[in-house]
Short mmCIF file of C-alpha atoms and ligand atoms in Angstrom, two decimals:
data_model
loop_
_atom_site.label_atom_id
_atom_site.label_comp_id
_atom_site.label_asym_id
_atom_site.label_seq_id
_atom_site.Cartn_x
_atom_site.Cartn_y
_atom_site.Cartn_z
CA MET A 1 -72.38 36.87 92.89
CA LYS A 2 -70.12 34.66 90.87
CA SER A 3 -66.95 36.01 88.55
CA ILE A 4 -65.29 34.60 85.72
CA PHE A 5 -61.91 34.53 85.04
CA HIS A 6 -59.66 33.51 82.35
CA PHE A 7 -57.16 30.49 82.24
CA VAL A 8 -53.66 31.06 81.92
CA ASP A 9 -51.07 29.86 82.30
CA GLY A 10 -52.69 26.45 83.83
CA LYS A 11 -54.16 28.53 86.93
CA GLU A 12 -57.31 31.04 86.45
CA PHE A 13 -56.02 34.77 85.63
CA LYS A 14 -57.40 37.67 86.82
CA GLY A 15 -55.91 39.76 84.36
CA ASP A 16 -56.22 43.66 84.81
CA SER A 17 -58.94 44.48 82.94
CA LYS A 18 -62.01 46.20 85.18
CA ARG A 19 -64.60 45.68 82.53
CA VAL A 20 -66.74 42.97 82.89
CA SER A 21 -70.28 41.51 81.31
CA ASN A 22 -73.34 40.11 82.98
CA ILE A 23 -74.01 35.74 82.10
CA TYR A 24 -77.66 35.26 82.98
CA ASN A 25 -79.39 32.26 83.55
CA PRO A 26 -81.87 32.28 80.43
CA ALA A 27 -84.94 30.24 82.32
CA THR A 28 -85.80 32.83 85.18
CA GLY A 29 -83.75 35.68 83.43
CA GLU A 30 -81.23 36.65 86.50
CA VAL A 31 -78.26 37.14 86.42
CA GLN A 32 -76.24 34.98 87.71
CA ALA A 33 -72.21 35.87 86.85
CA LYS A 34 -69.86 38.39 85.82
CA VAL A 35 -67.25 37.22 83.12
CA LYS A 36 -64.01 38.99 83.13
CA LEU A 37 -63.71 41.26 79.85
CA ALA A 38 -59.92 40.75 78.45
CA SER A 39 -57.82 43.65 77.63
CA ARG A 40 -55.03 43.91 75.37
CA ALA A 41 -52.55 43.53 78.31
CA ASP A 42 -54.52 40.43 79.35
CA VAL A 43 -54.17 38.90 75.78
CA LYS A 44 -50.41 39.31 75.94
CA SER A 45 -50.24 37.30 79.02
CA ALA A 46 -52.10 34.62 77.32
CA VAL A 47 -49.73 34.93 74.36
CA GLU A 48 -46.59 34.99 76.56
CA SER A 49 -47.65 31.54 78.10
CA ALA A 50 -48.47 29.89 75.36
CA ALA A 51 -45.11 31.17 73.62
CA ARG A 52 -43.12 30.02 76.73
CA ALA A 53 -45.21 26.12 76.40
CA PHE A 54 -44.76 25.65 72.37
CA PRO A 55 -41.24 24.55 71.64
CA ASP A 56 -41.70 21.87 74.26
CA TRP A 57 -45.18 21.27 73.22
CA ALA A 58 -44.39 20.86 69.84
CA ASP A 59 -41.33 18.58 70.93
CA THR A 60 -43.50 16.07 72.44
CA PRO A 61 -43.94 12.99 71.04
CA SER A 62 -47.65 12.83 69.28
CA LEU A 63 -48.39 9.80 71.01
CA SER A 64 -47.30 11.44 74.64
CA ARG A 65 -49.73 14.55 73.79
CA ALA A 66 -52.11 11.53 72.16
CA ARG A 67 -52.32 9.85 76.01
CA ILE A 68 -53.39 13.11 77.41
CA LEU A 69 -55.81 13.24 75.43
CA PHE A 70 -57.19 10.00 76.66
CA LYS A 71 -57.22 10.96 79.74
CA PHE A 72 -59.05 14.21 79.22
CA LYS A 73 -61.73 12.02 77.01
CA GLU A 74 -61.98 10.00 80.46
CA LEU A 75 -62.68 13.19 82.62
CA ILE A 76 -65.27 14.24 80.11
CA GLU A 77 -67.11 11.46 80.27
CA LYS A 78 -66.79 11.17 83.97
CA ASN A 79 -68.18 15.09 84.36
CA SER A 80 -70.56 14.91 81.88
CA ASP A 81 -73.45 15.36 83.93
CA GLU A 82 -71.74 18.34 86.10
CA LEU A 83 -70.57 20.15 82.06
CA THR A 84 -74.39 19.35 80.57
CA LYS A 85 -75.72 22.14 83.13
CA LEU A 86 -73.26 24.54 83.06
CA ILE A 87 -74.64 24.54 79.19
CA VAL A 88 -78.18 24.49 80.15
CA SER A 89 -77.82 26.58 82.92
CA GLU A 90 -75.93 29.41 80.55
CA HIS A 91 -77.36 28.73 77.15
CA GLY A 92 -80.88 27.30 78.35
CA LYS A 93 -80.83 24.53 75.88
CA VAL A 94 -82.69 21.60 77.38
CA TYR A 95 -80.82 18.92 79.39
CA ASP A 96 -80.19 16.21 76.89
CA ASP A 97 -79.53 18.41 73.65
CA ALA A 98 -77.15 19.57 75.65
CA LYS A 99 -75.46 16.35 76.98
CA GLY A 100 -76.05 15.26 73.19
CA SER A 101 -73.62 18.51 71.79
CA LEU A 102 -71.30 17.68 74.52
CA ILE A 103 -70.97 14.29 73.08
CA ARG A 104 -70.64 15.98 69.41
CA GLY A 105 -67.73 17.43 70.93
CA LEU A 106 -66.01 14.29 73.11
CA GLU A 107 -66.07 12.66 69.76
CA VAL A 108 -63.43 15.35 68.13
CA VAL A 109 -61.53 14.20 71.19
CA GLU A 110 -61.51 10.72 70.45
CA PHE A 111 -60.72 11.78 66.68
CA ALA A 112 -57.43 13.52 68.12
CA CYS A 113 -56.32 10.67 70.08
CA GLY A 114 -55.77 8.71 66.69
CA ILE A 115 -53.85 11.89 65.28
CA PRO A 116 -50.22 10.13 65.12
CA HIS A 117 -51.18 8.63 62.62
CA LEU A 118 -52.09 11.28 60.16
CA LEU A 119 -49.12 13.25 61.03
CA LYS A 120 -47.40 10.91 59.51
CA GLY A 121 -45.57 11.75 56.47
CA GLU A 122 -45.04 10.70 53.09
CA PHE A 123 -41.75 9.48 51.77
CA THR A 124 -39.66 9.02 47.91
CA GLU A 125 -37.16 6.85 47.96
CA ASN A 126 -34.85 8.20 44.26
CA VAL A 127 -36.79 10.95 43.56
CA GLY A 128 -33.02 12.08 41.75
CA LYS A 129 -30.16 9.21 41.58
CA GLU A 130 -29.42 8.86 45.12
CA VAL A 131 -32.04 11.56 46.12
CA ASP A 132 -34.86 10.84 48.71
CA SER A 133 -37.17 12.82 49.50
CA TRP A 134 -39.88 13.25 52.43
CA SER A 135 -42.52 15.79 53.48
CA VAL A 136 -43.39 15.92 57.24
CA ARG A 137 -46.37 18.16 58.73
CA GLN A 138 -45.34 20.66 61.81
CA PRO A 139 -47.51 22.37 63.95
CA LEU A 140 -48.41 26.33 63.19
CA GLY A 141 -47.21 27.45 66.79
CA ILE A 142 -50.15 29.71 69.28
CA CYS A 143 -53.61 28.93 67.83
CA ALA A 144 -56.57 30.82 68.67
CA GLY A 145 -59.94 30.11 68.58
CA ILE A 146 -63.05 32.41 68.64
CA THR A 147 -66.11 30.98 69.58
CA PRO A 148 -70.10 31.50 69.37
CA PHE A 149 -72.58 31.39 72.44
CA ASN A 150 -75.12 28.04 71.19
CA PHE A 151 -72.39 25.45 71.20
CA PRO A 152 -70.65 26.45 74.23
CA ALA A 153 -68.67 22.72 74.39
CA MET A 154 -68.69 21.79 71.19
CA VAL A 155 -67.80 24.46 68.68
CA PRO A 156 -64.65 24.79 70.98
CA MET A 157 -64.03 20.99 70.81
CA TRP A 158 -64.38 21.29 66.96
CA MET A 159 -60.89 23.25 67.63
CA PHE A 160 -58.26 22.65 70.31
CA PRO A 161 -58.15 18.88 70.53
CA VAL A 162 -56.90 18.97 67.19
CA ALA A 163 -54.94 21.82 67.49
CA ILE A 164 -52.64 21.00 70.38
CA ALA A 165 -52.41 17.07 69.39
CA CYS A 166 -51.31 18.06 66.14
CA GLY A 167 -48.38 20.54 68.85
CA ASN A 168 -50.27 23.48 68.77
CA THR A 169 -50.49 25.51 71.73
CA PHE A 170 -53.41 27.02 71.83
CA ILE A 171 -55.77 30.54 73.07
CA LEU A 172 -59.78 30.51 73.07
CA LYS A 173 -62.03 33.24 73.44
CA PRO A 174 -65.42 31.77 73.97
CA SER A 175 -68.33 33.65 74.18
CA GLU A 176 -69.07 36.43 76.85
CA LYS A 177 -72.72 35.06 77.36
CA ASP A 178 -71.68 31.70 78.52
CA PRO A 179 -67.88 30.66 78.68
CA SER A 180 -67.98 28.40 82.27
CA CYS A 181 -68.43 25.22 80.09
CA SER A 182 -64.85 26.05 78.58
CA ILE A 183 -62.84 26.76 81.96
CA MET A 184 -64.29 23.57 83.30
CA LEU A 185 -62.48 22.07 80.04
CA ALA A 186 -59.63 23.89 80.91
CA GLU A 187 -59.01 22.60 84.46
CA LEU A 188 -60.04 18.95 83.10
CA LEU A 189 -57.01 19.40 81.27
CA LYS A 190 -55.30 20.63 83.33
CA GLN A 191 -56.06 17.34 85.17
CA ALA A 192 -55.61 15.06 82.14
CA GLY A 193 -51.47 16.10 82.46
CA LEU A 194 -51.61 18.62 79.69
CA PRO A 195 -48.79 21.53 80.58
CA ASP A 196 -49.36 24.57 81.64
CA GLY A 197 -49.33 27.04 78.64
CA VAL A 198 -50.72 24.54 76.33
CA PHE A 199 -54.08 25.52 76.56
CA ASN A 200 -55.53 28.53 78.08
CA ILE A 201 -58.72 30.85 77.76
CA ILE A 202 -58.99 34.69 77.62
CA ASN A 203 -62.39 35.87 78.04
CA GLY A 204 -63.84 39.27 76.46
CA ASP A 205 -65.28 40.56 73.52
CA LYS A 206 -64.10 42.97 70.47
CA GLU A 207 -61.27 44.09 72.63
CA ALA A 208 -60.12 40.36 73.15
CA VAL A 209 -60.79 39.31 69.68
CA ASP A 210 -58.66 42.22 68.00
CA GLY A 211 -55.89 41.67 70.94
CA LEU A 212 -55.50 37.92 68.85
CA LEU A 213 -55.98 39.13 65.52
CA LYS A 214 -53.15 42.00 66.09
CA HIS A 215 -50.75 40.01 67.85
CA ASP A 216 -47.77 39.19 65.83
CA ASP A 217 -47.20 35.66 67.58
CA ILE A 218 -50.75 34.08 66.76
CA SER A 219 -49.88 31.83 63.91
CA ALA A 220 -53.64 31.09 62.75
CA ILE A 221 -56.88 31.95 64.01
CA SER A 222 -60.65 29.74 63.92
CA PHE A 223 -63.67 31.35 64.27
CA VAL A 224 -67.91 30.29 64.36
CA GLY A 225 -70.13 33.18 64.92
CA SER A 226 -72.51 35.01 62.26
CA THR A 227 -71.66 36.59 59.13
CA ALA A 228 -70.96 39.68 59.36
CA ILE A 229 -67.90 38.87 61.90
CA ALA A 230 -66.51 36.41 59.99
CA LYS A 231 -66.04 38.25 57.57
CA TYR A 232 -64.35 40.70 59.13
CA ILE A 233 -62.23 37.91 61.25
CA TYR A 234 -60.95 36.85 57.84
CA GLU A 235 -60.24 39.79 56.61
CA GLN A 236 -58.39 41.04 59.83
CA SER A 237 -56.31 37.90 59.12
CA ALA A 238 -55.08 38.75 56.04
CA LYS A 239 -53.89 41.84 56.45
CA TYR A 240 -51.67 40.54 60.28
CA GLU A 241 -50.70 37.46 57.78
CA LYS A 242 -52.42 34.77 60.49
CA ARG A 243 -54.19 31.71 57.90
CA VAL A 244 -57.70 31.51 58.73
CA GLN A 245 -61.09 29.19 59.00
CA ALA A 246 -63.75 31.95 59.75
CA LEU A 247 -67.22 29.86 59.95
CA GLY A 248 -70.56 32.15 59.70
CA GLY A 249 -73.85 32.28 59.13
CA ALA A 250 -76.68 30.35 57.73
CA LYS A 251 -80.33 29.72 56.04
CA ASN A 252 -81.27 25.92 55.90
CA HIS A 253 -83.58 24.90 53.69
CA CYS A 254 -85.03 21.52 53.74
CA VAL A 255 -86.76 20.26 50.63
CA VAL A 256 -90.17 17.89 51.04
CA MET A 257 -91.12 16.67 48.13
CA PRO A 258 -94.11 14.88 47.05
CA ASP A 259 -93.07 11.69 47.14
CA SER A 260 -91.71 11.84 50.75
CA ASP A 261 -92.38 9.70 53.60
CA LEU A 262 -94.54 13.00 54.89
CA ASP A 263 -94.14 11.92 58.59
CA GLN A 264 -90.72 11.15 58.93
CA ALA A 265 -90.11 14.43 57.19
CA VAL A 266 -92.05 16.40 59.86
CA ASN A 267 -90.68 14.90 62.50
CA GLY A 268 -87.31 15.40 61.07
CA LEU A 269 -88.22 19.31 60.46
CA MET A 270 -89.18 19.54 64.06
CA GLY A 271 -86.35 18.69 65.73
CA ALA A 272 -83.99 20.74 63.14
CA ALA A 273 -86.29 23.64 63.19
CA TYR A 274 -87.16 24.19 66.96
CA GLY A 275 -84.68 22.03 68.46
CA SER A 276 -82.24 24.35 70.91
CA ALA A 277 -85.19 26.34 69.89
CA GLY A 278 -83.13 26.88 66.69
CA GLU A 279 -79.95 28.43 67.69
CA ARG A 280 -78.19 26.00 66.08
CA CYS A 281 -76.11 26.62 62.51
CA MET A 282 -77.38 24.02 60.94
CA ALA A 283 -81.40 24.42 62.09
CA GLN A 284 -83.67 23.92 59.39
CA SER A 285 -85.51 27.24 59.24
CA VAL A 286 -86.87 27.21 56.13
CA ALA A 287 -89.54 24.23 54.99
CA VAL A 288 -89.49 23.86 50.81
CA ALA A 289 -92.78 22.40 50.21
CA VAL A 290 -92.71 21.20 46.67
CA GLY A 291 -95.68 20.78 43.96
CA ASN A 292 -98.87 19.76 45.68
CA ILE A 293 -97.20 19.13 49.02
CA GLY A 294 -97.95 22.03 50.98
CA ASP A 295 -101.54 22.26 52.73
CA GLU A 296 -100.56 18.67 53.72
CA LEU A 297 -97.24 19.61 55.19
CA VAL A 298 -98.35 22.63 57.03
CA LYS A 299 -101.78 21.18 58.38
CA ARG A 300 -99.43 18.27 60.18
CA LEU A 301 -96.02 20.74 61.22
CA SER A 302 -98.56 23.30 62.97
CA GLN A 303 -100.78 20.22 65.16
CA LYS A 304 -96.90 19.73 66.32
CA VAL A 305 -95.73 23.24 66.86
CA GLU A 306 -98.94 24.13 68.76
CA ALA A 307 -98.42 21.00 70.88
CA LEU A 308 -94.26 21.62 71.63
CA LYS A 309 -93.57 21.95 75.29
CA ILE A 310 -91.30 25.09 76.32
CA GLY A 311 -90.09 25.43 79.35
CA PRO A 312 -86.83 25.59 81.51
CA GLY A 313 -83.85 23.08 80.02
CA ILE A 314 -83.14 21.68 83.37
CA ASP A 315 -86.69 20.25 83.32
CA LYS A 316 -86.89 17.34 81.96
CA ARG A 317 -90.32 17.29 80.35
CA SER A 318 -89.39 20.45 78.30
CA GLU A 319 -89.05 19.98 74.34
CA MET A 320 -87.61 23.78 74.06
CA GLY A 321 -85.91 26.23 76.32
CA PRO A 322 -85.55 29.72 76.05
CA LEU A 323 -83.44 32.15 74.02
CA VAL A 324 -79.53 33.05 75.21
CA THR A 325 -80.80 36.60 76.77
CA LYS A 326 -83.03 39.09 75.91
CA GLU A 327 -81.83 40.90 73.74
CA HIS A 328 -82.26 37.84 71.34
CA LEU A 329 -85.46 37.00 72.17
CA ILE A 330 -86.42 40.48 71.07
CA LYS A 331 -84.33 40.57 67.90
CA VAL A 332 -86.32 37.57 67.10
CA LYS A 333 -89.21 38.84 67.99
CA GLY A 334 -88.76 41.38 65.48
CA TYR A 335 -88.43 39.51 62.51
CA VAL A 336 -91.81 37.54 63.06
CA ASP A 337 -93.91 40.97 63.74
CA LEU A 338 -91.29 41.66 60.33
CA GLY A 339 -92.62 38.13 58.92
CA VAL A 340 -95.89 39.52 59.36
CA LYS A 341 -96.30 43.23 58.08
CA GLU A 342 -93.94 41.23 55.02
CA GLY A 343 -97.15 39.40 54.35
CA ALA A 344 -96.44 35.80 55.00
CA LYS A 345 -98.95 33.61 56.99
CA LEU A 346 -98.44 33.58 60.75
CA VAL A 347 -99.84 30.03 60.90
CA VAL A 348 -98.58 29.65 64.50
CA ASP A 349 -98.08 32.70 66.32
CA GLY A 350 -95.20 31.96 69.92
CA ARG A 351 -94.73 35.37 70.96
CA ASN A 352 -96.82 35.42 73.74
CA VAL A 353 -95.80 32.59 75.66
CA ARG A 354 -95.42 32.96 79.31
CA LEU A 355 -94.28 30.42 81.98
CA GLN A 356 -95.97 30.34 85.47
CA GLY A 357 -93.19 30.73 87.92
CA TYR A 358 -90.51 31.72 85.10
CA GLU A 359 -92.41 35.24 83.77
CA ASN A 360 -88.63 37.00 83.18
CA GLY A 361 -86.98 33.81 81.45
CA PHE A 362 -86.39 34.81 77.47
CA TYR A 363 -89.10 32.36 76.40
CA ILE A 364 -90.80 32.39 72.51
CA GLY A 365 -93.02 29.85 71.77
CA GLY A 366 -92.98 27.84 68.22
CA CYS A 367 -93.70 30.40 65.46
CA LEU A 368 -94.41 28.73 61.70
CA PHE A 369 -95.03 30.97 58.81
CA ASP A 370 -96.57 30.00 55.28
CA ASN A 371 -96.55 31.75 51.79
CA VAL A 372 -92.94 33.09 52.19
CA THR A 373 -91.09 34.51 49.17
CA GLU A 374 -87.89 35.09 47.91
CA LYS A 375 -88.20 38.10 48.72
CA MET A 376 -89.03 39.11 52.67
CA ARG A 377 -87.00 39.56 54.84
CA ILE A 378 -87.13 37.14 57.45
CA TYR A 379 -86.56 34.17 54.58
CA LYS A 380 -83.14 35.96 53.85
CA GLU A 381 -82.00 36.89 56.51
CA GLU A 382 -80.56 34.56 59.74
CA ILE A 383 -83.09 34.38 62.37
CA PHE A 384 -81.17 32.14 65.33
CA GLY A 385 -84.91 31.22 66.78
CA PRO A 386 -87.68 29.09 66.56
CA VAL A 387 -89.34 29.97 63.46
CA LEU A 388 -89.64 27.88 60.38
CA SER A 389 -90.52 29.01 57.09
CA VAL A 390 -92.62 27.44 55.00
CA ILE A 391 -91.83 28.37 50.97
CA ARG A 392 -94.35 26.75 47.70
CA VAL A 393 -92.61 26.10 44.59
CA LYS A 394 -93.72 24.25 41.98
CA ASP A 395 -91.04 21.70 41.46
CA PHE A 396 -87.48 19.89 41.92
CA ASN A 397 -85.44 22.43 39.53
CA SER A 398 -87.32 25.47 40.83
CA ALA A 399 -86.26 23.90 44.95
CA VAL A 400 -82.80 23.69 43.63
CA ASP A 401 -82.78 26.96 42.18
CA LEU A 402 -83.88 28.69 45.09
CA ILE A 403 -81.13 27.00 47.15
CA ASN A 404 -78.10 27.56 45.44
CA ASN A 405 -79.37 31.56 44.64
CA HIS A 406 -79.22 32.10 48.75
CA GLU A 407 -76.13 33.80 49.97
CA TYR A 408 -75.52 31.09 52.80
CA GLY A 409 -74.59 27.12 51.88
CA ASN A 410 -74.60 25.48 55.42
CA GLY A 411 -76.62 22.59 55.68
CA THR A 412 -79.29 21.22 53.51
CA THR A 413 -81.60 18.15 53.01
CA ILE A 414 -84.30 16.85 50.93
CA PHE A 415 -87.27 14.34 51.69
CA THR A 416 -87.60 12.02 49.58
CA ARG A 417 -88.46 8.19 48.45
CA ASP A 418 -86.91 8.44 44.82
CA GLY A 419 -83.05 7.89 44.34
CA ASP A 420 -82.76 10.38 41.20
CA SER A 421 -84.32 13.19 42.69
CA ALA A 422 -81.90 12.22 45.55
CA ARG A 423 -78.63 12.16 43.69
CA SER A 424 -79.38 15.00 41.42
CA PHE A 425 -79.76 17.06 44.46
CA THR A 426 -76.70 15.81 46.42
CA ASN A 427 -74.66 16.67 42.88
CA LYS A 428 -76.45 20.13 42.10
CA ILE A 429 -76.42 21.64 45.16
CA LYS A 430 -74.53 24.16 46.68
CA VAL A 431 -73.97 23.93 50.41
CA GLY A 432 -71.24 22.04 52.19
CA MET A 433 -73.40 19.70 54.06
CA VAL A 434 -75.69 17.44 52.43
CA GLY A 435 -78.68 15.45 53.49
CA VAL A 436 -80.90 12.92 52.56
CA ASN A 437 -83.62 12.07 54.49
CA ILE A 438 -81.41 12.88 57.76
CA PRO A 439 -82.66 16.85 59.07
CA ILE A 440 -79.43 17.53 60.09
CA PRO A 441 -76.09 16.71 58.52
CA VAL A 442 -73.95 17.19 60.96
CA PRO A 443 -70.82 15.12 59.82
CA MET A 444 -69.22 12.90 62.25
CA ALA A 445 -65.28 14.05 63.92
CA PHE A 446 -63.70 12.06 61.54
CA HIS A 447 -65.34 13.87 58.58
CA SER A 448 -65.32 17.69 58.49
CA PHE A 449 -67.39 20.35 59.40
CA GLY A 450 -67.99 23.53 57.17
CA GLY A 451 -70.52 25.70 54.74
CA TRP A 452 -70.16 26.94 51.13
CA LYS A 453 -71.11 30.28 50.42
CA ARG A 454 -71.15 33.01 52.51
CA SER A 455 -71.14 30.10 55.72
CA LEU A 456 -67.39 30.25 55.74
CA PHE A 457 -64.94 32.08 54.44
CA GLY A 458 -61.51 30.08 54.35
CA ASP A 459 -59.84 27.29 52.78
CA HIS A 460 -60.38 24.68 54.90
CA HIS A 461 -63.01 23.23 56.96
CA MET A 462 -63.46 21.70 60.81
CA HIS A 463 -62.08 18.85 62.44
CA GLY A 464 -61.84 15.47 60.24
CA LEU A 465 -58.38 15.65 57.58
CA GLU A 466 -59.60 19.18 57.20
CA GLY A 467 -58.36 20.14 60.65
CA VAL A 468 -55.21 18.33 60.97
CA ARG A 469 -54.10 20.39 57.34
CA PHE A 470 -55.61 23.58 58.99
CA TYR A 471 -53.17 23.02 62.32
CA THR A 472 -50.32 22.12 60.42
CA LYS A 473 -47.62 23.38 58.03
CA LEU A 474 -46.14 21.76 55.11
CA LYS A 475 -42.38 20.88 55.30
CA THR A 476 -40.48 18.61 51.94
CA ILE A 477 -37.32 18.06 52.44
CA THR A 478 -35.11 16.49 49.86
CA SER A 479 -31.49 15.04 50.52
CA ARG A 480 -28.62 13.50 49.05
CA TRP A 481 -25.48 11.91 51.59
CA PRO A 482 -21.93 12.69 49.66
CA SER A 483 -20.42 10.26 49.68
CA GLY A 484 -16.73 11.07 46.87
CA ILE A 485 -19.39 12.29 44.25
CA LYS A 486 -17.54 15.58 43.09
CA ASP A 487 -20.26 18.25 42.18
CA ASN A 488 -19.73 20.62 39.62
CA PRO A 489 -21.92 24.38 39.71
CA GLU A 490 -24.59 24.01 37.69
CA PHE A 491 -26.22 26.71 37.21
CA ILE A 492 -29.69 25.63 35.17
CA MET A 493 -33.16 24.42 36.77
CA PRO A 494 -32.03 21.14 37.62
CA THR A 495 -34.09 18.01 36.20
CA MET A 496 -34.51 14.61 35.61
CA LYS A 497 -32.02 13.19 33.12
P1 NAD B 501 -71.17 36.77 67.08
O1 NAD B 501 -70.93 36.56 65.39
O2 NAD B 501 -72.29 37.65 67.75
O3 NAD B 501 -70.18 35.90 67.83
C1 NAD B 501 -69.06 35.02 68.21
C2 NAD B 501 -68.14 35.42 68.27
O4 NAD B 501 -67.93 36.71 68.18
C3 NAD B 501 -68.34 35.49 70.07
O5 NAD B 501 -66.51 35.32 70.64
C4 NAD B 501 -68.01 36.64 70.56
O6 NAD B 501 -67.71 37.44 71.53
C5 NAD B 501 -67.24 37.79 68.90
N1 NAD B 501 -67.62 39.12 69.01
C6 NAD B 501 -68.82 38.97 68.42
N2 NAD B 501 -68.98 40.58 67.77
C7 NAD B 501 -67.53 41.12 67.89
C8 NAD B 501 -67.07 41.73 67.17
N3 NAD B 501 -67.98 43.42 66.50
N4 NAD B 501 -65.61 41.98 66.67
C9 NAD B 501 -64.95 40.84 67.31
N5 NAD B 501 -65.53 40.26 67.80
C10 NAD B 501 -66.40 39.61 67.67
O7 NAD B 501 -71.92 35.17 66.95
P2 NAD B 501 -72.85 34.69 67.90
O8 NAD B 501 -73.89 35.05 68.03
O9 NAD B 501 -72.03 33.84 69.33
O10 NAD B 501 -73.39 33.07 67.49
C11 NAD B 501 -74.45 33.51 66.89
C12 NAD B 501 -73.90 32.97 65.13
O11 NAD B 501 -72.46 32.09 65.19
C13 NAD B 501 -75.03 32.50 64.80
O12 NAD B 501 -75.35 33.74 63.15
C14 NAD B 501 -75.07 31.13 63.55
O13 NAD B 501 -75.37 30.75 61.94
C15 NAD B 501 -73.27 31.41 63.73
N6 NAD B 501 -72.83 30.26 63.53
C16 NAD B 501 -71.77 28.80 63.00
C17 NAD B 501 -71.67 27.82 62.32
C18 NAD B 501 -70.95 27.27 61.85
O14 NAD B 501 -70.21 26.30 61.93
N7 NAD B 501 -71.06 27.67 60.25
C19 NAD B 501 -71.74 27.29 64.35
C20 NAD B 501 -72.07 27.74 65.24
C21 NAD B 501 -73.43 29.10 64.99
#
């Protein structure tokens, strides 16, 4: 059985913990590897390595740091097939989708290659007589990232390329469900010339996370995962005096206006609700049918949901792969059972899908609910599976109120051909990432990613300028060179005369 260890000081690190967790192949249900779960002492070793590497790395010219990232970018491209296969084998999503997610991560590396431009400070000559003032952005020190299972390459790459390009050292704690891709990224960074200790990986669960949160030498925590844990990370980071950005769960609404191009809306919804088996924080899990569009929308959706091709992610014909674990499959099926009990109409039932030769895989077919209401738990809670709920509202304003009253505010989209509705929607909606006729409005690397309300705790979104601000602290220097000036003591606030 393959064992997956940590990566510290530029090499595999076995650590002293004996605890392990199973890594499954979701397509077959088999255990394919065991991953080590770090102890507090293992976390301490990683922090010591990152601390040793920090002073030299922070002093390395930003262009030299960026050049290592350029090499890293080339290595990711060269090894993209292998990285993609690692994602497919541990997460379960289909190959092309996994490849797409790797590329979205690569785009953050491309962004980080240009960071020298963004680390330039500001300068004002003569803020006072012969006094100059300037500001610089300096690295924080050791930063840590804690990431979810659903994007094993992309979400870590929202964080570490920006952090290390800004001169920080980094410790990643990937999801214990699919850690192999991160280990390979660490090896590629080393090949690219990254000094040992600048990027480390600690595998583990709550014990490793708590070790990071409580360690005095860690300056900042970036987290992506479920809302309950995001809130915990936010509170603990504040308690232990760390800068924090903690991105949480979601319930994304897709508004379908009566004037929309219905084919475009249905195709957009299919990809956004069932792509990656709904295991995306930007999945559209609620379709809001406005006015009289509901019947036709449900009819067209149901035909397509029934025709979805379910299969192992590595099979190029599959449109939707399995869920990540059996535990998660049971949870998602439980929500479908609950929806039926709550009185929603289950138009397409994917609970009984069985694939010949893959009987033990974690598969569920696409599920479609109609007549869902605001009071139902299947509407309020994040299901994180291929389950789309259609909720009917009478008009545009009711759709906006519905979304604004929801506890989550990650992403949302409106399908319409009316500019007035589109503009009003983008202006009024209380959500961080908004699409107009774009089913999954994930911002590019040079913009920033983040939700509102209980989808993000903290002040900064990820990557783009927000990422640079998060991973640097501002210092402002005011200076005067004495040239025969004789100062008397001044006991009042200096002001401009
Ligand atoms: P999760 O919250 O279970 O785990 C995320 C990370 O937290 C993992 O590394 C895990 O080891 C760690 N963790 C789990 N329990 C912990 C505990 N009790 N104490 C400390 N650490 C703990 O999330 P997941 O199931 O891996 O991922 C799915 C969730 O992530 C969904 O809710 C999804 O919406 C969310 N997500 C959000 C975004 C976003 O950008 N907002 C992006 C991707 C995923």
